[in-house]
Amino acid sequence: MPSIFSRIAAGEIPCHRVYEDEHVIAFLDIAPVSRGHVLVVPKEERERLHELSPDSAAALGRALQRVAAAVVRATGAADYNVLQNNGAAAHQAVMHVHFHVIPKHADGTGLGVGWRAGTLDQAHAPALAASIRDAMH
Ligand code: AMP
């Protein structure tokens, strides 16, 4: 069963497209957090970011930068957030990778971020960084 975003990419479900290439499609979010809220979606259907192929991830990164620049130019909002959720517990509702580009407007509309910052445990940080370094392959 293709995801709703695969069906949009296939033209089966309408969208307000702002960009498309071989690997990526971008369109207006149907329930925008602010004016100009765009979704940037790889055509490769994967649930989570780390599951993408290198080619798809590279194309997504290139498109994301271009779409963000176009959103800034078109909306006049210099400030914006890029959000990418992985997994239901991390607020992912559509299980097909996507990046949100969400302008922050002068009227205050845009993404509200809850950010409970802790303090890096310096005693354990070297082992933690090493474990992530070792997992890079
Ligand atoms: P997430 O919580 O990161 O999975 O966000 C999914 C996003 O997809 C939400 O912001 C929805 O408003 C958006 N969305 C769902 N269906 C559509 C659709 N048919 N067209 C455009 N945006 C959609």
PDB file of C-alpha atoms and ligand atoms in Angstrom:
ATOM      1  CA  MET A   1       0.000   0.000   0.000  1.00  0.00           C
ATOM      2  CA  PRO A   2       1.757   3.208  -1.115  1.00  0.00           C
ATOM      3  CA  SER A   3       1.948   6.065   1.355  1.00  0.00           C
ATOM      4  CA  ILE A   4      -0.120   9.196   0.859  1.00  0.00           C
ATOM      5  CA  PHE A   5       3.063  11.019  -0.198  1.00  0.00           C
ATOM      6  CA  SER A   6       3.865   8.330  -2.798  1.00  0.00           C
ATOM      7  CA  ARG A   7       0.343   8.774  -4.127  1.00  0.00           C
ATOM      8  CA  ILE A   8       0.891  12.546  -4.302  1.00  0.00           C
ATOM      9  CA  ALA A   9       4.206  11.990  -6.140  1.00  0.00           C
ATOM     10  CA  ALA A  10       2.413   9.647  -8.555  1.00  0.00           C
ATOM     11  CA  GLY A  11      -0.214  12.320  -9.262  1.00  0.00           C
ATOM     12  CA  GLU A  12      -3.044  10.229  -7.783  1.00  0.00           C
ATOM     13  CA  ILE A  13      -3.746  12.760  -5.029  1.00  0.00           C
ATOM     14  CA  PRO A  14      -3.600  16.498  -5.763  1.00  0.00           C
ATOM     15  CA  CYS A  15      -1.141  18.847  -4.129  1.00  0.00           C
ATOM     16  CA  HIS A  16       0.140  22.384  -4.538  1.00  0.00           C
ATOM     17  CA  ARG A  17       3.567  21.464  -5.916  1.00  0.00           C
ATOM     18  CA  VAL A  18       6.434  23.924  -5.516  1.00  0.00           C
ATOM     19  CA  TYR A  19       9.342  21.735  -6.727  1.00  0.00           C
ATOM     20  CA  GLU A  20       9.967  18.357  -8.345  1.00  0.00           C
ATOM     21  CA  ASP A  21      12.927  16.425  -9.722  1.00  0.00           C
ATOM     22  CA  GLU A  22      13.763  12.756 -10.314  1.00  0.00           C
ATOM     23  CA  HIS A  23      14.160  12.003  -6.591  1.00  0.00           C
ATOM     24  CA  VAL A  24      12.174  14.655  -4.713  1.00  0.00           C
ATOM     25  CA  ILE A  25       8.836  16.418  -4.630  1.00  0.00           C
ATOM     26  CA  ALA A  26       7.896  19.448  -2.489  1.00  0.00           C
ATOM     27  CA  PHE A  27       4.413  20.841  -1.922  1.00  0.00           C
ATOM     28  CA  LEU A  28       2.376  22.969   0.454  1.00  0.00           C
ATOM     29  CA  ASP A  29       1.406  21.294   3.733  1.00  0.00           C
ATOM     30  CA  ILE A  30      -2.372  20.825   3.857  1.00  0.00           C
ATOM     31  CA  ALA A  31      -2.525  21.928   7.520  1.00  0.00           C
ATOM     32  CA  PRO A  32       0.120  24.666   7.633  1.00  0.00           C
ATOM     33  CA  VAL A  33       1.627  25.827  10.897  1.00  0.00           C
ATOM     34  CA  SER A  34       2.309  29.143   9.140  1.00  0.00           C
ATOM     35  CA  ARG A  35       1.957  30.670   5.673  1.00  0.00           C
ATOM     36  CA  GLY A  36       4.434  29.032   3.293  1.00  0.00           C
ATOM     37  CA  HIS A  37       4.777  25.751   5.258  1.00  0.00           C
ATOM     38  CA  VAL A  38       6.201  23.299   2.710  1.00  0.00           C
ATOM     39  CA  LEU A  39       6.976  19.572   2.831  1.00  0.00           C
ATOM     40  CA  VAL A  40      10.060  18.246   1.019  1.00  0.00           C
ATOM     41  CA  VAL A  41       9.669  14.523   0.316  1.00  0.00           C
ATOM     42  CA  PRO A  42      11.944  11.885  -1.253  1.00  0.00           C
ATOM     43  CA  LYS A  43      10.170   9.790  -3.875  1.00  0.00           C
ATOM     44  CA  GLU A  44      11.955   6.763  -2.420  1.00  0.00           C
ATOM     45  CA  GLU A  45       9.399   5.516   0.106  1.00  0.00           C
ATOM     46  CA  ARG A  46      11.108   4.942   3.458  1.00  0.00           C
ATOM     47  CA  GLU A  47       9.710   5.493   6.913  1.00  0.00           C
ATOM     48  CA  ARG A  48      12.751   7.070   8.586  1.00  0.00           C
ATOM     49  CA  LEU A  49      15.547   9.360   7.487  1.00  0.00           C
ATOM     50  CA  HIS A  50      18.356   6.877   8.190  1.00  0.00           C
ATOM     51  CA  GLU A  51      16.723   4.283   5.922  1.00  0.00           C
ATOM     52  CA  LEU A  52      17.171   6.362   2.757  1.00  0.00           C
ATOM     53  CA  SER A  53      19.664   5.384   0.080  1.00  0.00           C
ATOM     54  CA  PRO A  54      22.693   7.694  -0.252  1.00  0.00           C
ATOM     55  CA  ASP A  55      21.474   8.977  -3.643  1.00  0.00           C
ATOM     56  CA  SER A  56      18.033   9.787  -2.316  1.00  0.00           C
ATOM     57  CA  ALA A  57      19.450  11.452   0.810  1.00  0.00           C
ATOM     58  CA  ALA A  58      21.836  13.561  -1.264  1.00  0.00           C
ATOM     59  CA  ALA A  59      19.079  14.687  -3.617  1.00  0.00           C
ATOM     60  CA  LEU A  60      16.861  15.475  -0.636  1.00  0.00           C
ATOM     61  CA  GLY A  61      19.559  17.630   0.946  1.00  0.00           C
ATOM     62  CA  ARG A  62      20.085  19.556  -2.279  1.00  0.00           C
ATOM     63  CA  ALA A  63      16.356  20.118  -2.779  1.00  0.00           C
ATOM     64  CA  LEU A  64      15.820  21.089   0.854  1.00  0.00           C
ATOM     65  CA  GLN A  65      18.299  23.975   0.577  1.00  0.00           C
ATOM     66  CA  ARG A  66      16.730  25.206  -2.673  1.00  0.00           C
ATOM     67  CA  VAL A  67      13.171  24.976  -1.367  1.00  0.00           C
ATOM     68  CA  ALA A  68      14.130  26.780   1.848  1.00  0.00           C
ATOM     69  CA  ALA A  69      15.688  29.583  -0.202  1.00  0.00           C
ATOM     70  CA  ALA A  70      12.537  29.847  -2.339  1.00  0.00           C
ATOM     71  CA  VAL A  71      10.262  29.912   0.728  1.00  0.00           C
ATOM     72  CA  VAL A  72      12.346  32.740   2.212  1.00  0.00           C
ATOM     73  CA  ARG A  73      12.205  34.695  -1.059  1.00  0.00           C
ATOM     74  CA  ALA A  74       8.498  34.111  -1.630  1.00  0.00           C
ATOM     75  CA  THR A  75       7.212  34.730   1.890  1.00  0.00           C
ATOM     76  CA  GLY A  76       9.690  37.381   3.025  1.00  0.00           C
ATOM     77  CA  ALA A  77      10.200  35.431   6.258  1.00  0.00           C
ATOM     78  CA  ALA A  78      13.960  35.303   6.805  1.00  0.00           C
ATOM     79  CA  ASP A  79      13.522  33.086   9.861  1.00  0.00           C
ATOM     80  CA  TYR A  80      12.271  29.521   9.589  1.00  0.00           C
ATOM     81  CA  ASN A  81      12.507  26.080  11.135  1.00  0.00           C
ATOM     82  CA  VAL A  82      13.279  22.793   9.404  1.00  0.00           C
ATOM     83  CA  LEU A  83      11.608  19.888  11.178  1.00  0.00           C
ATOM     84  CA  GLN A  84      11.928  16.193  10.434  1.00  0.00           C
ATOM     85  CA  ASN A  85      10.111  13.663  12.633  1.00  0.00           C
ATOM     86  CA  ASN A  86      11.009   9.952  12.841  1.00  0.00           C
ATOM     87  CA  GLY A  87       8.605   7.587  14.560  1.00  0.00           C
ATOM     88  CA  ALA A  88       5.234   8.103  16.201  1.00  0.00           C
ATOM     89  CA  ALA A  89       6.770   8.953  19.576  1.00  0.00           C
ATOM     90  CA  ALA A  90       8.659  11.734  17.796  1.00  0.00           C
ATOM     91  CA  HIS A  91       5.405  13.124  16.336  1.00  0.00           C
ATOM     92  CA  GLN A  92       5.620  11.484  12.916  1.00  0.00           C
ATOM     93  CA  ALA A  93       2.103  11.067  11.524  1.00  0.00           C
ATOM     94  CA  VAL A  94       2.869  10.211   7.875  1.00  0.00           C
ATOM     95  CA  MET A  95       5.263   7.263   7.800  1.00  0.00           C
ATOM     96  CA  HIS A  96       7.140   8.406   4.691  1.00  0.00           C
ATOM     97  CA  VAL A  97      10.249  10.568   5.216  1.00  0.00           C
ATOM     98  CA  HIS A  98       9.644  14.297   4.881  1.00  0.00           C
ATOM     99  CA  PHE A  99      11.158  17.593   5.961  1.00  0.00           C
ATOM    100  CA  HIS A 100       8.951  20.479   7.037  1.00  0.00           C
ATOM    101  CA  VAL A 101      10.082  24.003   6.100  1.00  0.00           C
ATOM    102  CA  ILE A 102       8.109  26.301   8.402  1.00  0.00           C
ATOM    103  CA  PRO A 103       8.479  30.084   8.112  1.00  0.00           C
ATOM    104  CA  LYS A 104       8.510  32.125  11.321  1.00  0.00           C
ATOM    105  CA  HIS A 105       6.555  35.288  10.543  1.00  0.00           C
ATOM    106  CA  ALA A 106       6.675  38.691  12.214  1.00  0.00           C
ATOM    107  CA  ASP A 107       3.166  38.082  13.623  1.00  0.00           C
ATOM    108  CA  GLY A 108       4.608  35.202  15.661  1.00  0.00           C
ATOM    109  CA  THR A 109       3.127  32.385  13.545  1.00  0.00           C
ATOM    110  CA  GLY A 110       5.458  29.468  12.985  1.00  0.00           C
ATOM    111  CA  LEU A 111       6.762  26.499  14.902  1.00  0.00           C
ATOM    112  CA  GLY A 112       6.726  26.592  18.704  1.00  0.00           C
ATOM    113  CA  VAL A 113       9.621  24.558  20.051  1.00  0.00           C
ATOM    114  CA  GLY A 114       9.724  22.879  23.448  1.00  0.00           C
ATOM    115  CA  TRP A 115      13.421  22.400  24.171  1.00  0.00           C
ATOM    116  CA  ARG A 116      14.342  20.904  27.542  1.00  0.00           C
ATOM    117  CA  ALA A 117      18.093  21.353  27.462  1.00  0.00           C
ATOM    118  CA  GLY A 118      20.190  19.308  29.862  1.00  0.00           C
ATOM    119  CA  THR A 119      23.916  19.395  30.592  1.00  0.00           C
ATOM    120  CA  LEU A 120      26.312  17.151  28.714  1.00  0.00           C
ATOM    121  CA  ASP A 121      27.745  14.555  31.094  1.00  0.00           C
ATOM    122  CA  GLN A 122      31.457  15.124  30.450  1.00  0.00           C
ATOM    123  CA  ALA A 123      32.407  11.868  32.182  1.00  0.00           C
ATOM    124  CA  HIS A 124      30.423   9.793  29.717  1.00  0.00           C
ATOM    125  CA  ALA A 125      30.681  12.013  26.617  1.00  0.00           C
ATOM    126  CA  PRO A 126      33.920  10.471  25.218  1.00  0.00           C
ATOM    127  CA  ALA A 127      32.467   6.939  25.254  1.00  0.00           C
ATOM    128  CA  LEU A 128      29.186   8.142  23.825  1.00  0.00           C
ATOM    129  CA  ALA A 129      30.905  10.039  20.983  1.00  0.00           C
ATOM    130  CA  ALA A 130      33.149   7.023  20.328  1.00  0.00           C
ATOM    131  CA  SER A 131      30.167   4.679  20.122  1.00  0.00           C
ATOM    132  CA  ILE A 132      28.493   6.914  17.544  1.00  0.00           C
ATOM    133  CA  ARG A 133      31.793   7.330  15.630  1.00  0.00           C
ATOM    134  CA  ASP A 134      32.166   3.544  15.577  1.00  0.00           C
ATOM    135  CA  ALA A 135      28.617   3.182  14.245  1.00  0.00           C
ATOM    136  CA  MET A 136      29.423   5.438  11.241  1.00  0.00           C
ATOM    137  CA  HIS A 137      29.874   3.101   8.319  1.00  0.00           C
TER     138      HIS A 137
HETATM  139  P1  AMP B   1       4.498  14.587  10.487  1.00  0.00           P
HETATM  140  O1  AMP B   1       3.834  14.777  11.813  1.00  0.00           O
HETATM  141  O2  AMP B   1       5.915  15.106  10.494  1.00  0.00           O
HETATM  142  O3  AMP B   1       4.381  13.190   9.978  1.00  0.00           O
HETATM  143  O4  AMP B   1       3.718  15.565   9.498  1.00  0.00           O
HETATM  144  C1  AMP B   1       2.882  15.120   8.463  1.00  0.00           C
HETATM  145  C2  AMP B   1       2.419  16.352   7.726  1.00  0.00           C
HETATM  146  O5  AMP B   1       1.814  15.954   6.519  1.00  0.00           O
HETATM  147  C3  AMP B   1       1.379  17.195   8.493  1.00  0.00           C
HETATM  148  O6  AMP B   1       1.885  18.521   8.673  1.00  0.00           O
HETATM  149  C4  AMP B   1       0.163  17.158   7.585  1.00  0.00           C
HETATM  150  O7  AMP B   1      -0.568  18.374   7.584  1.00  0.00           O
HETATM  151  C5  AMP B   1       0.786  16.867   6.225  1.00  0.00           C
HETATM  152  N1  AMP B   1      -0.114  16.234   5.265  1.00  0.00           N
HETATM  153  C6  AMP B   1      -0.825  15.099   5.452  1.00  0.00           C
HETATM  154  N2  AMP B   1      -1.534  14.814   4.331  1.00  0.00           N
HETATM  155  C7  AMP B   1      -1.240  15.777   3.432  1.00  0.00           C
HETATM  156  C8  AMP B   1      -1.641  16.046   2.090  1.00  0.00           C
HETATM  157  N3  AMP B   1      -2.519  15.241   1.450  1.00  0.00           N
HETATM  158  N4  AMP B   1      -1.153  17.125   1.463  1.00  0.00           N
HETATM  159  C9  AMP B   1      -0.278  17.941   2.107  1.00  0.00           C
HETATM  160  N5  AMP B   1       0.138  17.752   3.359  1.00  0.00           N
HETATM  161  C10 AMP B   1      -0.323  16.688   4.022  1.00  0.00           C
END
